[in-house]
Coordinates of C-alpha atoms (C1' of nucleotides) in Angstrom, one line a residue:
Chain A
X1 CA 75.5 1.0 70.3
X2 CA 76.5 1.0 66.8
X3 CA 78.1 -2.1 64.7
X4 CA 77.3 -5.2 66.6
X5 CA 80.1 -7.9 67.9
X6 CA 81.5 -10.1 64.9
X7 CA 78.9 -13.3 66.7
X8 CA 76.2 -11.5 65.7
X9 CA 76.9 -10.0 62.8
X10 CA 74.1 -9.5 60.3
X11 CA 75.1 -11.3 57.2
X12 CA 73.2 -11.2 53.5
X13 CA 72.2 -14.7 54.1
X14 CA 70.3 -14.4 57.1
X15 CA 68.4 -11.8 55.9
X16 CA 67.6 -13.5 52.7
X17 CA 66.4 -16.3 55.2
X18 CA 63.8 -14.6 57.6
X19 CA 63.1 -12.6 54.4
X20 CA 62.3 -16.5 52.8
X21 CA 60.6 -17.5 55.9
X22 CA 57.9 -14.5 56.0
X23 CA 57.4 -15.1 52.3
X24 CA 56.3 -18.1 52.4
X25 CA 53.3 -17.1 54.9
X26 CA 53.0 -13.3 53.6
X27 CA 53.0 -11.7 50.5
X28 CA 55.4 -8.9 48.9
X29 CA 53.6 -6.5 50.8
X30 CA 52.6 -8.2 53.7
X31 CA 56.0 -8.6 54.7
X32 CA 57.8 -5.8 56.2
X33 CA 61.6 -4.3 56.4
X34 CA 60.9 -3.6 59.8
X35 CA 59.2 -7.2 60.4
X36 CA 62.4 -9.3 58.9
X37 CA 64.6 -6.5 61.3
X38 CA 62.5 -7.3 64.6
X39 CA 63.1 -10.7 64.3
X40 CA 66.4 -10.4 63.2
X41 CA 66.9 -8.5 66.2
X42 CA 68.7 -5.5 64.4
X43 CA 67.2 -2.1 62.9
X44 CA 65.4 -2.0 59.7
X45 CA 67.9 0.5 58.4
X46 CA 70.8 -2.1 58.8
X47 CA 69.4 -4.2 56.2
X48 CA 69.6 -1.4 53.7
X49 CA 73.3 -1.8 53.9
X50 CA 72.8 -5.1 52.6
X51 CA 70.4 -4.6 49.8
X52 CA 70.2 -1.6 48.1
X53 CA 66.3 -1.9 48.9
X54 CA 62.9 -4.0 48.9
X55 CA 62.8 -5.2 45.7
X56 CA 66.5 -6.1 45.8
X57 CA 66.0 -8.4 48.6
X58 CA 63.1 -9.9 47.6
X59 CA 64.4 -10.5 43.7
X60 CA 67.1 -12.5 45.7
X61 CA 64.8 -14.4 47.1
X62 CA 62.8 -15.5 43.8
X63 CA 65.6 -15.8 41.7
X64 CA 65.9 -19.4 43.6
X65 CA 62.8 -19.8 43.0
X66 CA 63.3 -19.5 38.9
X67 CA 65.5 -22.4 39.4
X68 CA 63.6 -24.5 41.3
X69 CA 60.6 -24.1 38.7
X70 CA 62.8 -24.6 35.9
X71 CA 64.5 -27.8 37.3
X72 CA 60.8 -29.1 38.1
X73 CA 60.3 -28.6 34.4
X74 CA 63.3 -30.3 33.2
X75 CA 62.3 -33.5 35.5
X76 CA 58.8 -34.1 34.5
X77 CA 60.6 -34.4 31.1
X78 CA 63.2 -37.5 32.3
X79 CA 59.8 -38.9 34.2
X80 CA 59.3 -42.6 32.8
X81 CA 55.4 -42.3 31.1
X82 CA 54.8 -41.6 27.4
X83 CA 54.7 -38.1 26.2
X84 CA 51.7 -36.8 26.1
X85 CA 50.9 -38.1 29.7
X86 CA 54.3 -36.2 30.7
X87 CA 53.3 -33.0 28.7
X88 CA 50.5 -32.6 30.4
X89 CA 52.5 -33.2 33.7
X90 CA 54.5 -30.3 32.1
X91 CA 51.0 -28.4 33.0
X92 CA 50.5 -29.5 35.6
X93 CA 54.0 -29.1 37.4
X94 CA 53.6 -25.5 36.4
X95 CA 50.2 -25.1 38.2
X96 CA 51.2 -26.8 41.1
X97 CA 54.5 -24.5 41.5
X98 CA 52.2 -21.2 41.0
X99 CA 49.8 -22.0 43.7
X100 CA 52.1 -23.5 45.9
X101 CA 53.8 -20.9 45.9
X102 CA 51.6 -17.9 45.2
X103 CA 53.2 -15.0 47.0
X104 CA 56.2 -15.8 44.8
X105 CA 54.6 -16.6 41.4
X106 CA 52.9 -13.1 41.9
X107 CA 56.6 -11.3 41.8
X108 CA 57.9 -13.9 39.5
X109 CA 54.8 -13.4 36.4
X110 CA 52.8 -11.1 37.6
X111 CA 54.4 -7.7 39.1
X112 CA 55.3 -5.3 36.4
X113 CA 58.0 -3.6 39.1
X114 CA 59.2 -0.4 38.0
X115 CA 62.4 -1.4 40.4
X116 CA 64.3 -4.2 39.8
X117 CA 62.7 -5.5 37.2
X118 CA 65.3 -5.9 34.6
X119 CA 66.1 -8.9 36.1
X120 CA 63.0 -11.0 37.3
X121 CA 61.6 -9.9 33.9
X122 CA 65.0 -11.8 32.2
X123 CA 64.5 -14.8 34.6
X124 CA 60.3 -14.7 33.6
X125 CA 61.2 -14.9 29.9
X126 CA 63.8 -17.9 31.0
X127 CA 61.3 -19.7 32.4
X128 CA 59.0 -19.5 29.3
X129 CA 62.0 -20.5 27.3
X130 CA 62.4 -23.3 29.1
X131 CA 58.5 -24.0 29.3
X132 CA 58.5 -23.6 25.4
X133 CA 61.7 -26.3 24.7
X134 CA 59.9 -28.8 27.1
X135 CA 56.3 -28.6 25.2
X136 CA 57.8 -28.9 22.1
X137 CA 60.1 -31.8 23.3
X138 CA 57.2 -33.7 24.6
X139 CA 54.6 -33.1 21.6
X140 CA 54.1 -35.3 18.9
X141 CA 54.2 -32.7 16.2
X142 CA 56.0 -29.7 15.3
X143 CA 54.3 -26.4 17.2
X144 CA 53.9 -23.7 16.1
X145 CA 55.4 -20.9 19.1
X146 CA 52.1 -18.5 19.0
X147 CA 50.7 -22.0 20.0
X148 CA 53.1 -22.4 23.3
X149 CA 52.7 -19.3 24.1
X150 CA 48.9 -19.3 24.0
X151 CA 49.5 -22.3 26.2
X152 CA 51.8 -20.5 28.3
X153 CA 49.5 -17.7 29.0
X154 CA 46.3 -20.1 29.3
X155 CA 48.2 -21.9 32.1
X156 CA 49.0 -18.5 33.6
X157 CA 45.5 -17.7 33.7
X158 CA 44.5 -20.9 35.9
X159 CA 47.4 -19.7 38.3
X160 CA 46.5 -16.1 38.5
X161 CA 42.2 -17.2 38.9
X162 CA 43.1 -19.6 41.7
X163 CA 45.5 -17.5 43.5
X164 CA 44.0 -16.2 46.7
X165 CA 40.9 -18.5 46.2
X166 CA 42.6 -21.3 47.1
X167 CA 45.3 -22.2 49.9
X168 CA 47.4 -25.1 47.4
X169 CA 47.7 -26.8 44.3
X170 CA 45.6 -29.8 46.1
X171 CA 42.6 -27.5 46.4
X172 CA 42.4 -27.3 42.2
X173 CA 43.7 -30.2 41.3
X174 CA 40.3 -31.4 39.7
X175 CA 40.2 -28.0 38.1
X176 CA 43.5 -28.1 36.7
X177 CA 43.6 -31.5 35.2
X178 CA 40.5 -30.0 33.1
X179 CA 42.3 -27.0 32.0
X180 CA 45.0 -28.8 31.4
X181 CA 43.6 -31.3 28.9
X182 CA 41.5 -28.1 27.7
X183 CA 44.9 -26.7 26.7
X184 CA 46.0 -30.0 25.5
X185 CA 43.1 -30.0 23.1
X186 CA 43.8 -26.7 21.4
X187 CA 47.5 -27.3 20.9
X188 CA 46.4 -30.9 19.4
Chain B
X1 CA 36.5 26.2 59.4
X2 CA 33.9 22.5 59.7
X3 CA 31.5 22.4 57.4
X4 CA 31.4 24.4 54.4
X5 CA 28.8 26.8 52.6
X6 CA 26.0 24.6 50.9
X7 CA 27.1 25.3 47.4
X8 CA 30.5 23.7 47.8
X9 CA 29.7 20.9 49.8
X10 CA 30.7 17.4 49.0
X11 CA 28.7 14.7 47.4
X12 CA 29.6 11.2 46.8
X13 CA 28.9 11.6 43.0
X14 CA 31.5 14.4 43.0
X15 CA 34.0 12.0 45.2
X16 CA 33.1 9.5 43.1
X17 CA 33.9 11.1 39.6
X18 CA 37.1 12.7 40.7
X19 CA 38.1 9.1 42.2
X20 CA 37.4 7.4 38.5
X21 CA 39.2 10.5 37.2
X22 CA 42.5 9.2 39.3
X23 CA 41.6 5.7 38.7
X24 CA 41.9 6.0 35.2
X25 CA 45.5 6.4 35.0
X26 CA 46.4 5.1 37.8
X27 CA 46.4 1.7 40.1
X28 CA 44.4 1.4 43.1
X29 CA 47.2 2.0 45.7
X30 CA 48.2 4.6 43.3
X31 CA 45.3 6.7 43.9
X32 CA 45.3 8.1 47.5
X33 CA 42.4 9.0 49.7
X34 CA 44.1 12.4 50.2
X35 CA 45.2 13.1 46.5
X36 CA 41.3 12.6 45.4
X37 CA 40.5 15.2 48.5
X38 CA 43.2 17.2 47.6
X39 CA 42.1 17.7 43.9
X40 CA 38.7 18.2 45.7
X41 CA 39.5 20.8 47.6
X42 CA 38.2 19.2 51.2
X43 CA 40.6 17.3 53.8
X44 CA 40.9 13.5 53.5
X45 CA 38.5 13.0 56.6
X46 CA 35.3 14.4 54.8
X47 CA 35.6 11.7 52.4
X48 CA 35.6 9.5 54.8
X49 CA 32.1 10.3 56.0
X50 CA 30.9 9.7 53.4
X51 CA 32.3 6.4 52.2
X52 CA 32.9 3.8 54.9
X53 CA 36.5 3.1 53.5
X54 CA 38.5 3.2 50.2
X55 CA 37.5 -0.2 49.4
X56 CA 33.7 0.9 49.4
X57 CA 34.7 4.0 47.3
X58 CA 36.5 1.9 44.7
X59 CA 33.7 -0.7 44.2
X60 CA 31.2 2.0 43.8
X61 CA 33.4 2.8 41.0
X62 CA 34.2 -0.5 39.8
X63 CA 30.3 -1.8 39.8
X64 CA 29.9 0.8 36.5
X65 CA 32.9 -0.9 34.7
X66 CA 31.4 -4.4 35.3
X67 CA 27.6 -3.2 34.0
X68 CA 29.9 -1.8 31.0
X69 CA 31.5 -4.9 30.5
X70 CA 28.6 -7.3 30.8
X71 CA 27.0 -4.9 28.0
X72 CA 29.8 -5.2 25.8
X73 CA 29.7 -8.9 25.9
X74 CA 25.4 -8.5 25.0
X75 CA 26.3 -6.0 22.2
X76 CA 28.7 -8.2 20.7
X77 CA 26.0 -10.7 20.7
X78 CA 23.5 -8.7 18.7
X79 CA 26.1 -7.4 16.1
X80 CA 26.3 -8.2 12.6
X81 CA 27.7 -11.7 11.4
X82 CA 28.0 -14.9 11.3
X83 CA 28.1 -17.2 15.0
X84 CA 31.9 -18.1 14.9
X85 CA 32.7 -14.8 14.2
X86 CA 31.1 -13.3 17.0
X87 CA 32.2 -15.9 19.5
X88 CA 35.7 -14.9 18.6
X89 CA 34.6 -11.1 18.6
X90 CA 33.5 -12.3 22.5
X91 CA 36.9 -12.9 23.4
X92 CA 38.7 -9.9 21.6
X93 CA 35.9 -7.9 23.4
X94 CA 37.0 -9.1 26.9
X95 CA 40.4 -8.6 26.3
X96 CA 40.2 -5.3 24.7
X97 CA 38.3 -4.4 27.9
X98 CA 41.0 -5.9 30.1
X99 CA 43.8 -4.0 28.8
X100 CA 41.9 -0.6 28.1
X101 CA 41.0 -0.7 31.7
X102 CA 43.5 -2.8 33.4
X103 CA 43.4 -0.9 37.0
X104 CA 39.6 -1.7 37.0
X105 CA 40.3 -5.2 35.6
X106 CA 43.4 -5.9 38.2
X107 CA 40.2 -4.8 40.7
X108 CA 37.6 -6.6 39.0
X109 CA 38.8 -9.7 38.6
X110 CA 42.7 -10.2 39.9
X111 CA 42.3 -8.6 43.9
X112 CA 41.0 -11.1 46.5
X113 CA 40.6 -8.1 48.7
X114 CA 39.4 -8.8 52.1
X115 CA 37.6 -5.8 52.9
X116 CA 34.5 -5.4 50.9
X117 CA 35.0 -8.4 48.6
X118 CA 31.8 -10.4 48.8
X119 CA 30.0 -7.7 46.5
X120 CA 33.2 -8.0 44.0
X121 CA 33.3 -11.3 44.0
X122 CA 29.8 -11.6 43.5
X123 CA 30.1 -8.8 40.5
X124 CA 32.7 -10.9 39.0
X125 CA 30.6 -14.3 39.2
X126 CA 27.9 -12.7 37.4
X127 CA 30.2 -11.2 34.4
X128 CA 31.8 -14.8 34.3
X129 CA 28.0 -15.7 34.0
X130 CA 27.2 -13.4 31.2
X131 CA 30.4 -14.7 28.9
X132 CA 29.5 -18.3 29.7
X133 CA 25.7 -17.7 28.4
X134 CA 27.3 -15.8 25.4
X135 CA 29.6 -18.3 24.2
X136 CA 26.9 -21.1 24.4
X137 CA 24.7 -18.9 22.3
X138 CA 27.2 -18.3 19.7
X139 CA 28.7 -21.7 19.8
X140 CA 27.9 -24.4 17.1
X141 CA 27.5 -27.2 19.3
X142 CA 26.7 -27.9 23.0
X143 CA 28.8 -27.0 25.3
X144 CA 30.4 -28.4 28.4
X145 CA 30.6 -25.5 31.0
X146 CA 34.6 -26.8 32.4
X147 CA 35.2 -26.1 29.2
X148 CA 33.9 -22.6 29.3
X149 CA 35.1 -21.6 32.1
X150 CA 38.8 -22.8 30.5
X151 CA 38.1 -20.6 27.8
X152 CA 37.5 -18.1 31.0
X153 CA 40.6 -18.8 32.6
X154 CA 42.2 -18.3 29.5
X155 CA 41.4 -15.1 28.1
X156 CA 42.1 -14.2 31.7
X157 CA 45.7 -15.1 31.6
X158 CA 45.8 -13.0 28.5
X159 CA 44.6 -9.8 30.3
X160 CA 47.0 -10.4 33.2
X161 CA 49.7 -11.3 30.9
X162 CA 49.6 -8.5 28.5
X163 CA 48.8 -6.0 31.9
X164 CA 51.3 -3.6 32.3
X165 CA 53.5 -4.7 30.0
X166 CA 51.0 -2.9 27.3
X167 CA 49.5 0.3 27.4
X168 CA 46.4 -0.6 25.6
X169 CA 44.4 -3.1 23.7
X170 CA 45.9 -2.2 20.3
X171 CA 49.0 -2.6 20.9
X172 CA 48.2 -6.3 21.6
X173 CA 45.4 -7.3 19.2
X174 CA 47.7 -9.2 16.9
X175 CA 48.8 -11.4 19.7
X176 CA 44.9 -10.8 21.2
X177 CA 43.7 -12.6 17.7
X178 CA 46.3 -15.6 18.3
X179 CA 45.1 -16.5 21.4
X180 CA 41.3 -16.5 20.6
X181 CA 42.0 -18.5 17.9
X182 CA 43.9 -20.7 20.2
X183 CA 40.9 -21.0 22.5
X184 CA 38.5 -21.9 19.9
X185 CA 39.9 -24.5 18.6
X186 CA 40.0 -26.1 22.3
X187 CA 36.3 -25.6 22.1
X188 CA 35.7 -27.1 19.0
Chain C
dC1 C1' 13.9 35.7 65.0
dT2 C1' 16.1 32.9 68.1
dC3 C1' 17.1 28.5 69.8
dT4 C1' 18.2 23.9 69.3
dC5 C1' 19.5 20.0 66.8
dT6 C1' 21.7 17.7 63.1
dA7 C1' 24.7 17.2 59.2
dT8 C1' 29.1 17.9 57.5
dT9 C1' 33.9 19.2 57.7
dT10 C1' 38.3 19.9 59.6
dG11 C1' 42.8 18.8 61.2
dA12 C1' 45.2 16.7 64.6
dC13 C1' 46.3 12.2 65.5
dC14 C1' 47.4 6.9 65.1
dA15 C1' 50.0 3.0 63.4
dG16 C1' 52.1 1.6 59.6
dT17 C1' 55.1 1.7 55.2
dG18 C1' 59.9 2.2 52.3
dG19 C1' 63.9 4.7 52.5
dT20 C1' 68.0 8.0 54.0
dC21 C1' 71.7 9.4 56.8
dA22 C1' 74.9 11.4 60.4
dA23 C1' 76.7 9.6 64.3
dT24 C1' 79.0 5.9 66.5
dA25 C1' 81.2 1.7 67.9
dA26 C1' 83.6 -2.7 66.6
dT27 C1' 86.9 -4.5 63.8
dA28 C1' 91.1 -4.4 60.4
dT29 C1' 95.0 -2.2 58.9
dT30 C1' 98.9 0.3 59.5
Chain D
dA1 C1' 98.7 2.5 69.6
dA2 C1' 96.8 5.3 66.1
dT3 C1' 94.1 5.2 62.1
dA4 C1' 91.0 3.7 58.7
dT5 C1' 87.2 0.9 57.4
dT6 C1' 82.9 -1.3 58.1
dA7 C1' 78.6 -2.3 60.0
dT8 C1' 74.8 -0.6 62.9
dT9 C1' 71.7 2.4 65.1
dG10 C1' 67.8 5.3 65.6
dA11 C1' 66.1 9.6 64.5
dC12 C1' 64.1 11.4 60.6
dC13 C1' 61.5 12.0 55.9
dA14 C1' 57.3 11.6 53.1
dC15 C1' 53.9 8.8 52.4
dT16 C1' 49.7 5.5 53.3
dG17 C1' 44.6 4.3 55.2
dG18 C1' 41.9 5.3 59.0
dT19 C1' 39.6 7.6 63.4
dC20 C1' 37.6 11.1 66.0
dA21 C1' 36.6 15.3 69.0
dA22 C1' 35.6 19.8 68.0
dA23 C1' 33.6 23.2 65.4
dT24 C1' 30.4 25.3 62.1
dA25 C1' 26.5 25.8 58.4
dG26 C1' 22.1 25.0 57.7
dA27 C1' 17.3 23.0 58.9
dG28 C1' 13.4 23.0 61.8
dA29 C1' 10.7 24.3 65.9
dG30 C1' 8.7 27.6 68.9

DNA sequence: CTCTCTATTTGACCAGTGGTCAATAATATT
DNA sequence: AATATTATTGACCACTGGTCAAATAGAGAG
């Protein structure tokens, strides 16, 4: 029974795939070695010659999702509009990623993993970076970096509140256009 | 062997206290039905009779922390000093509570947990309650209550932010001070 | 003082989790 | 064709929360 014929070989790509797919339904926990196997239609135990374990596989998984938040960043900024509509936009993007994608922004800001966590950890503090370039590129005065980083972790807080409560970004978008131009206000 | 002599039988105060005991220094999922019987010197089962389930167990536990919190917030109220101070002495006082208790707060305020939620929930409404009455009373001028519950949100991402990457309140109270600051000025 | 009835506890059990590993079979290399 | 390598299986481990029939300690009744 053992090794499978070379057509249906397991590969680290489709793993990372139904791993993707659960994801995006389930969260971290919710999601299963054994259910990305079954699907997959091989044993859980051949995935661990893949990845060296959970965490592994699933920091695959969000390191894409790093990028995709940090190129949404960069865009807003080359979005025609005047700054300070576009800053707040900057907010905005960056509520609109964390609930729409709330099983991931949970790994990605949230999860102190003992595991892995070098990494995603690297990739958080990236993000902010990047977060922190963008605000100051789009504010008409020099800030201070306590400042974006109060801002940072106010924005955060809207993320981390509405996850669970809410299914999307469209469910708080009233919500987060006021916490957004409350966060505008303190940084003014 | 079933039921033991009447002086060591089990209570749900003496559950209850070696539970907290666990829960102090560690998570929620790190604290296992059977370690708290274990330490208690009954099987896992008995605890079971007399709690429906661990989430019932860990609310009993986590309805004291938010009667301690909700006093906190009153105390700070009452203390010595001018308004502005104490408004800011509001939001050290939930943080400090946040990160000197972050398994209750991650429970408190951060699970959307399915089981016995609506009590939690409810709990957490009515400390969110009690901070938004505070910081109108110690406010200068009237306030708008989106813009309390921004300052809410927040000092919330603060909490969650600083969780787990900090072992206590004092080892974040410089950056704890920046970040109230930050929030009052959005309020002013 | 027994007899029953109820309250409490046990421990085996269930289904699930992440993770390990010897055995094995398909493929590559010689 | 023989050998070495690689990928896969499935049994296994230790753990989780939770359930439940069976058994016993104590309370109350006669």
């Amino acid at each position: 029974m053992p090794r499978k014929k070379a057509s249906q070989e397991l590969t680290r790509d489709m793993i990372v795939k139904e791993a993707r797919k659960q994801f995006e339904r389930k969260d971290f926990h919710q999601v299963s070695m054994r259910s990305i196997a079954q699907e997959l239609d091989c044993s859980h135990g051949a995935i661990y010659y893949h990845f060296k374990n959970k965490a592994e596989l699933f920091y695959t998984i969000i390191e894409e999702y790093f990028i995709s938040l940090n190129k949404r960043m960069e865009d807003t900024v080359n979005d025609p509009g005047d700054k300070h509509g576009k800053l707040k936009n900057v907010f905005l993007c960056f509520i609109e990623f964390g609930l729409d994608h709330q099983s991931q922004y949970e790994i990605m800001f949230m999860t102190r993993n003992k595991e892995v966590d070098g990494l995603s950890h690297e990739a958080a503090n990236l993000s902010y970076q990047k977060f922190a370039e963008t605000v100051q590129l789009l504010s008409h005065k020099r800030l201070l970096i306590k400042d974006i980083y109060s801002a940072f972790i106010s924005l955060h807080g809207f993320v981390s509140h509405y996850s669970g409560s809410v299914s999307s970004y469209k469910e708080a978008i009233d919500a987060a256009q006021v916490h957004a131009d409350f966060i505008l206000k303190a940084l003014d």
